[in-house]
Amino acid sequence: MELKRIAVLVSGSGSNLQAILDKEIEYINGKVVLVFSNIKSAYGLERARNHGVDAMSLSRKNFDSDEAYDEKLVELLKEYNVDLIVLAGYLRIITPKLIDQFENQIINIHPSLLPSFGGKGCYGIHVHEKVLERGCKVSGATVHFVDHGADTGPIILQDALEIDQFWSPEDLQKAVLEIEHRLLPEAVKLYCEDKLEIVNKRVYIKEQQ
Ligand code: GRF
């Protein structure tokens, strides 16, 4: 099976990107060919360079609109002929300009058990603050396909953990991140092996042929 070509979009440290890079050869039937960020100084770009992967960034202030920004990004992604786009802590809203060009080829990792604590205002540490404020007993991470909503696309994988009642938001973030670093490469592997099927917005994993 031909290696799938993967682009990873980051805005921050890129530890989820690193989890994919660490596993891409022996584990994932795919290759990260591009790492992109909206933030020039994102450490995720450094991780890409250290791994010998092309790292590019575009500043939103050089564009008139989110749509114009995404049109440029689409051009770049097409240039790299990517099969899969992974949003790994990418903090920009993506517009239909991008989504419609890559239908069911964009996946996102979110640090909660969607649909809980998803959508507007639910990103980074804020997710964990809300989970603790609500007094939840479990939390976890979700990998899902990206659709036109915010964190509303078909769910691919989830995993949960029990919350220690004395945890801070930072403690919870750290514990959930460990789940993310396992779950995201697993979802990318399933995608690259063509094992994911979407029926009525539900994702089914095709068994071993
Ligand atoms: C992760 O918690 C991810 O769930 C969220 O943003 C964070 C990215 O962390 N979308 P990193 O940049 O991959 O370390």
mmCIF file of C-alpha atoms and ligand atoms in Angstrom:
data_model
loop_
_atom_site.group_PDB
_atom_site.id
_atom_site.type_symbol
_atom_site.label_atom_id
_atom_site.label_comp_id
_atom_site.label_asym_id
_atom_site.label_seq_id
_atom_site.Cartn_x
_atom_site.Cartn_y
_atom_site.Cartn_z
ATOM 1 C CA MET A 1 0.000 0.000 0.000
ATOM 2 C CA GLU A 2 1.459 3.382 -1.008
ATOM 3 C CA LEU A 3 2.589 5.594 1.912
ATOM 4 C CA LYS A 4 -0.021 8.270 2.615
ATOM 5 C CA ARG A 5 1.345 11.839 2.522
ATOM 6 C CA ILE A 6 0.536 13.692 5.756
ATOM 7 C CA ALA A 7 0.541 17.408 6.612
ATOM 8 C CA VAL A 8 0.424 18.381 10.295
ATOM 9 C CA LEU A 9 -0.843 21.821 11.325
ATOM 10 C CA VAL A 10 0.381 23.180 14.664
ATOM 11 C CA SER A 11 0.251 26.437 16.632
ATOM 12 C CA GLY A 12 2.230 25.507 19.719
ATOM 13 C CA SER A 13 4.743 23.074 21.168
ATOM 14 C CA GLY A 14 3.826 20.236 18.766
ATOM 15 C CA SER A 15 4.099 17.349 21.238
ATOM 16 C CA ASN A 16 1.279 15.615 19.329
ATOM 17 C CA LEU A 17 3.223 16.156 16.108
ATOM 18 C CA GLN A 18 6.243 14.596 17.826
ATOM 19 C CA ALA A 19 4.165 11.542 18.781
ATOM 20 C CA ILE A 20 3.380 11.025 15.077
ATOM 21 C CA LEU A 21 6.963 11.639 13.931
ATOM 22 C CA ASP A 22 8.267 9.154 16.489
ATOM 23 C CA LYS A 23 5.991 6.433 15.128
ATOM 24 C CA GLU A 24 5.704 7.245 11.446
ATOM 25 C CA ILE A 25 8.234 4.783 10.076
ATOM 26 C CA GLU A 26 7.699 1.447 11.774
ATOM 27 C CA TYR A 27 4.100 2.008 12.826
ATOM 28 C CA ILE A 28 2.193 4.359 10.528
ATOM 29 C CA ASN A 29 1.772 3.577 6.809
ATOM 30 C CA GLY A 30 2.286 7.248 6.116
ATOM 31 C CA LYS A 31 4.895 9.986 5.938
ATOM 32 C CA VAL A 32 4.753 13.506 7.324
ATOM 33 C CA VAL A 33 5.772 15.617 4.302
ATOM 34 C CA LEU A 34 4.860 19.062 5.667
ATOM 35 C CA VAL A 35 4.435 20.788 9.020
ATOM 36 C CA PHE A 36 2.593 24.098 8.848
ATOM 37 C CA SER A 37 1.874 26.763 11.441
ATOM 38 C CA ASN A 38 0.131 30.119 11.626
ATOM 39 C CA ILE A 39 2.767 31.054 14.230
ATOM 40 C CA LYS A 40 6.307 31.492 12.870
ATOM 41 C CA SER A 41 7.857 30.792 16.298
ATOM 42 C CA ALA A 42 5.800 27.656 17.026
ATOM 43 C CA TYR A 43 8.138 25.044 18.505
ATOM 44 C CA GLY A 44 6.323 22.442 16.396
ATOM 45 C CA LEU A 45 8.128 23.905 13.353
ATOM 46 C CA GLU A 46 11.456 23.326 15.111
ATOM 47 C CA ARG A 47 10.483 19.716 15.772
ATOM 48 C CA ALA A 48 9.765 19.323 12.061
ATOM 49 C CA ARG A 49 13.138 20.748 11.041
ATOM 50 C CA ASN A 50 14.916 18.509 13.556
ATOM 51 C CA HIS A 51 13.159 15.571 11.890
ATOM 52 C CA GLY A 52 14.109 16.712 8.365
ATOM 53 C CA VAL A 53 10.525 17.626 7.447
ATOM 54 C CA ASP A 54 9.601 20.797 5.510
ATOM 55 C CA ALA A 55 8.290 23.430 7.922
ATOM 56 C CA MET A 56 6.298 26.412 6.656
ATOM 57 C CA SER A 57 4.278 29.230 8.228
ATOM 58 C CA LEU A 58 1.998 31.997 6.990
ATOM 59 C CA SER A 59 1.085 35.038 9.049
ATOM 60 C CA ARG A 60 -2.638 35.815 9.025
ATOM 61 C CA LYS A 61 -1.883 39.564 9.037
ATOM 62 C CA ASN A 62 -0.601 39.292 5.457
ATOM 63 C CA PHE A 63 -4.088 38.291 4.268
ATOM 64 C CA ASP A 64 -7.372 40.192 3.992
ATOM 65 C CA SER A 65 -9.549 37.400 5.334
ATOM 66 C CA ASP A 66 -9.596 33.919 6.861
ATOM 67 C CA GLU A 67 -10.797 32.654 3.483
ATOM 68 C CA ALA A 68 -7.855 34.217 1.617
ATOM 69 C CA TYR A 69 -5.502 32.702 4.196
ATOM 70 C CA ASP A 70 -7.000 29.246 3.732
ATOM 71 C CA GLU A 71 -6.890 29.581 -0.063
ATOM 72 C CA LYS A 72 -3.125 30.058 0.188
ATOM 73 C CA LEU A 73 -2.868 27.148 2.611
ATOM 74 C CA VAL A 74 -4.858 24.929 0.207
ATOM 75 C CA GLU A 75 -2.404 25.843 -2.564
ATOM 76 C CA LEU A 76 0.469 24.741 -0.341
ATOM 77 C CA LEU A 77 -1.231 21.490 0.670
ATOM 78 C CA LYS A 78 -1.999 20.654 -2.973
ATOM 79 C CA GLU A 79 1.626 21.417 -3.883
ATOM 80 C CA TYR A 80 2.669 18.780 -1.343
ATOM 81 C CA ASN A 81 -0.023 16.443 -2.679
ATOM 82 C CA VAL A 82 -1.166 15.513 0.841
ATOM 83 C CA ASP A 83 -3.687 12.736 1.516
ATOM 84 C CA LEU A 84 -4.290 13.576 5.185
ATOM 85 C CA ILE A 85 -4.242 16.797 7.184
ATOM 86 C CA VAL A 86 -3.792 16.487 10.962
ATOM 87 C CA LEU A 87 -4.731 19.438 13.187
ATOM 88 C CA ALA A 88 -2.485 19.028 16.234
ATOM 89 C CA GLY A 89 -3.071 22.030 18.428
ATOM 90 C CA TYR A 90 -3.811 24.248 15.423
ATOM 91 C CA LEU A 91 -5.606 27.221 16.910
ATOM 92 C CA ARG A 92 -6.992 28.833 13.793
ATOM 93 C CA ILE A 93 -10.575 28.471 12.615
ATOM 94 C CA ILE A 94 -10.532 26.622 9.311
ATOM 95 C CA THR A 95 -12.970 27.864 6.682
ATOM 96 C CA PRO A 96 -14.974 25.920 4.061
ATOM 97 C CA LYS A 97 -12.235 26.990 1.589
ATOM 98 C CA LEU A 98 -10.036 24.385 3.252
ATOM 99 C CA ILE A 99 -12.625 21.907 4.513
ATOM 100 C CA ASP A 100 -14.388 21.573 1.149
ATOM 101 C CA GLN A 101 -11.105 20.856 -0.655
ATOM 102 C CA PHE A 102 -10.251 18.001 1.736
ATOM 103 C CA GLU A 103 -13.564 16.424 2.734
ATOM 104 C CA ASN A 104 -13.004 13.639 5.304
ATOM 105 C CA GLN A 105 -9.251 14.103 4.936
ATOM 106 C CA ILE A 106 -8.806 16.369 7.969
ATOM 107 C CA ILE A 107 -8.597 15.005 11.513
ATOM 108 C CA ASN A 108 -8.332 16.868 14.800
ATOM 109 C CA ILE A 109 -7.287 15.918 18.334
ATOM 110 C CA HIS A 110 -9.303 17.481 21.124
ATOM 111 C CA PRO A 111 -8.456 17.197 24.844
ATOM 112 C CA SER A 112 -11.912 16.199 26.127
ATOM 113 C CA LEU A 113 -14.550 13.506 25.599
ATOM 114 C CA LEU A 114 -16.578 15.216 22.850
ATOM 115 C CA PRO A 115 -19.270 16.359 22.574
ATOM 116 C CA SER A 116 -18.593 17.512 26.141
ATOM 117 C CA PHE A 117 -16.376 20.579 26.448
ATOM 118 C CA GLY A 118 -16.045 21.164 22.723
ATOM 119 C CA GLY A 119 -16.745 24.184 20.574
ATOM 120 C CA LYS A 120 -16.308 27.904 21.233
ATOM 121 C CA GLY A 121 -13.854 28.793 23.992
ATOM 122 C CA CYS A 122 -12.915 25.149 24.559
ATOM 123 C CA TYR A 123 -9.240 24.950 23.688
ATOM 124 C CA GLY A 124 -5.972 24.304 25.507
ATOM 125 C CA ILE A 125 -6.021 24.717 29.296
ATOM 126 C CA HIS A 126 -9.547 26.209 29.226
ATOM 127 C CA VAL A 127 -10.960 22.759 28.439
ATOM 128 C CA HIS A 128 -9.444 21.317 31.616
ATOM 129 C CA GLU A 129 -10.504 24.298 33.721
ATOM 130 C CA LYS A 130 -14.123 23.762 32.615
ATOM 131 C CA VAL A 131 -13.977 19.999 33.232
ATOM 132 C CA LEU A 132 -12.740 20.540 36.808
ATOM 133 C CA GLU A 133 -15.179 23.412 37.468
ATOM 134 C CA ARG A 134 -18.021 21.077 36.434
ATOM 135 C CA GLY A 135 -16.761 18.437 38.862
ATOM 136 C CA CYS A 136 -16.417 15.713 36.219
ATOM 137 C CA LYS A 137 -15.109 12.350 37.414
ATOM 138 C CA VAL A 138 -13.658 11.295 34.059
ATOM 139 C CA SER A 139 -12.119 13.118 31.134
ATOM 140 C CA GLY A 140 -10.020 12.121 28.150
ATOM 141 C CA ALA A 141 -9.273 12.863 24.512
ATOM 142 C CA THR A 142 -11.069 12.573 21.179
ATOM 143 C CA VAL A 143 -9.780 12.247 17.625
ATOM 144 C CA HIS A 144 -12.416 13.202 15.058
ATOM 145 C CA PHE A 145 -12.877 14.137 11.416
ATOM 146 C CA VAL A 146 -13.247 17.861 10.875
ATOM 147 C CA ASP A 147 -16.554 19.081 9.471
ATOM 148 C CA HIS A 148 -18.023 22.582 9.191
ATOM 149 C CA GLY A 149 -18.764 22.809 12.898
ATOM 150 C CA ALA A 150 -16.415 23.362 15.845
ATOM 151 C CA ASP A 151 -15.313 19.957 17.213
ATOM 152 C CA THR A 152 -18.504 18.379 15.803
ATOM 153 C CA GLY A 153 -17.167 15.979 13.163
ATOM 154 C CA PRO A 154 -17.477 12.155 13.228
ATOM 155 C CA ILE A 155 -15.548 10.655 16.161
ATOM 156 C CA ILE A 156 -12.735 8.256 15.250
ATOM 157 C CA LEU A 157 -11.234 7.298 18.639
ATOM 158 C CA GLN A 158 -11.707 8.257 22.281
ATOM 159 C CA ASP A 159 -10.072 7.200 25.516
ATOM 160 C CA ALA A 160 -10.836 8.220 29.084
ATOM 161 C CA LEU A 161 -9.141 8.550 32.467
ATOM 162 C CA GLU A 162 -10.377 8.978 36.039
ATOM 163 C CA ILE A 163 -9.834 12.443 37.467
ATOM 164 C CA ASP A 164 -8.070 12.759 40.831
ATOM 165 C CA GLN A 165 -10.146 15.197 42.894
ATOM 166 C CA PHE A 166 -7.023 17.147 43.901
ATOM 167 C CA TRP A 167 -5.770 17.716 40.342
ATOM 168 C CA SER A 168 -5.162 21.236 39.017
ATOM 169 C CA PRO A 169 -6.044 22.067 35.401
ATOM 170 C CA GLU A 170 -2.352 21.629 34.596
ATOM 171 C CA ASP A 171 -2.324 18.155 36.201
ATOM 172 C CA LEU A 172 -5.364 17.156 34.149
ATOM 173 C CA GLN A 173 -3.855 18.621 30.959
ATOM 174 C CA LYS A 174 -0.698 16.558 31.504
ATOM 175 C CA ALA A 175 -2.658 13.343 32.087
ATOM 176 C CA VAL A 176 -4.888 13.903 29.038
ATOM 177 C CA LEU A 177 -1.874 14.749 26.876
ATOM 178 C CA GLU A 178 -0.508 11.249 27.570
ATOM 179 C CA ILE A 179 -3.725 9.821 26.119
ATOM 180 C CA GLU A 180 -3.474 12.164 23.123
ATOM 181 C CA HIS A 181 0.068 11.036 22.327
ATOM 182 C CA ARG A 182 -1.178 7.459 22.073
ATOM 183 C CA LEU A 183 -4.559 8.101 20.428
ATOM 184 C CA LEU A 184 -3.511 10.416 17.586
ATOM 185 C CA PRO A 185 -0.873 8.122 16.037
ATOM 186 C CA GLU A 186 -3.390 5.272 16.340
ATOM 187 C CA ALA A 187 -6.020 7.254 14.420
ATOM 188 C CA VAL A 188 -3.461 8.317 11.783
ATOM 189 C CA LYS A 189 -2.421 4.672 11.380
ATOM 190 C CA LEU A 190 -6.038 3.572 10.869
ATOM 191 C CA TYR A 191 -6.541 6.323 8.290
ATOM 192 C CA CYS A 192 -3.341 5.461 6.438
ATOM 193 C CA GLU A 193 -4.405 1.814 6.281
ATOM 194 C CA ASP A 194 -7.796 2.841 4.816
ATOM 195 C CA LYS A 195 -9.552 1.245 7.786
ATOM 196 C CA LEU A 196 -11.907 4.140 8.568
ATOM 197 C CA GLU A 197 -15.407 4.249 7.088
ATOM 198 C CA ILE A 198 -18.004 6.971 7.777
ATOM 199 C CA VAL A 199 -21.685 5.940 7.649
ATOM 200 C CA ASN A 200 -24.316 8.497 8.750
ATOM 201 C CA LYS A 201 -21.680 10.574 10.564
ATOM 202 C CA ARG A 202 -20.471 7.536 12.517
ATOM 203 C CA VAL A 203 -16.977 6.148 12.009
ATOM 204 C CA TYR A 204 -16.594 2.380 11.683
ATOM 205 C CA ILE A 205 -13.202 0.668 11.811
ATOM 206 C CA LYS A 206 -12.921 -1.980 9.077
ATOM 207 C CA GLU A 207 -11.635 -5.201 10.599
ATOM 208 C CA GLN A 208 -8.441 -6.915 9.483
ATOM 209 C CA GLN A 209 -9.037 -8.023 5.878
HETATM 210 C C1 GRF B 1 -3.311 19.457 22.803
HETATM 211 O O1 GRF B 1 -3.820 19.419 24.116
HETATM 212 C C2 GRF B 1 -4.441 19.236 21.834
HETATM 213 O O2 GRF B 1 -5.447 18.397 22.333
HETATM 214 C C3 GRF B 1 -4.993 20.603 21.682
HETATM 215 O O3 GRF B 1 -3.891 21.482 21.715
HETATM 216 C C4 GRF B 1 -2.837 20.845 22.422
HETATM 217 C C5 GRF B 1 -1.662 20.769 21.486
HETATM 218 O O4 GRF B 1 -0.539 20.407 22.183
HETATM 219 N N1 GRF B 1 -5.710 20.708 20.435
HETATM 220 P P1 GRF B 1 0.814 20.188 21.336
HETATM 221 O O5 GRF B 1 1.087 21.494 20.602
HETATM 222 O O6 GRF B 1 0.570 19.042 20.398
HETATM 223 O O7 GRF B 1 1.834 19.873 22.392
#
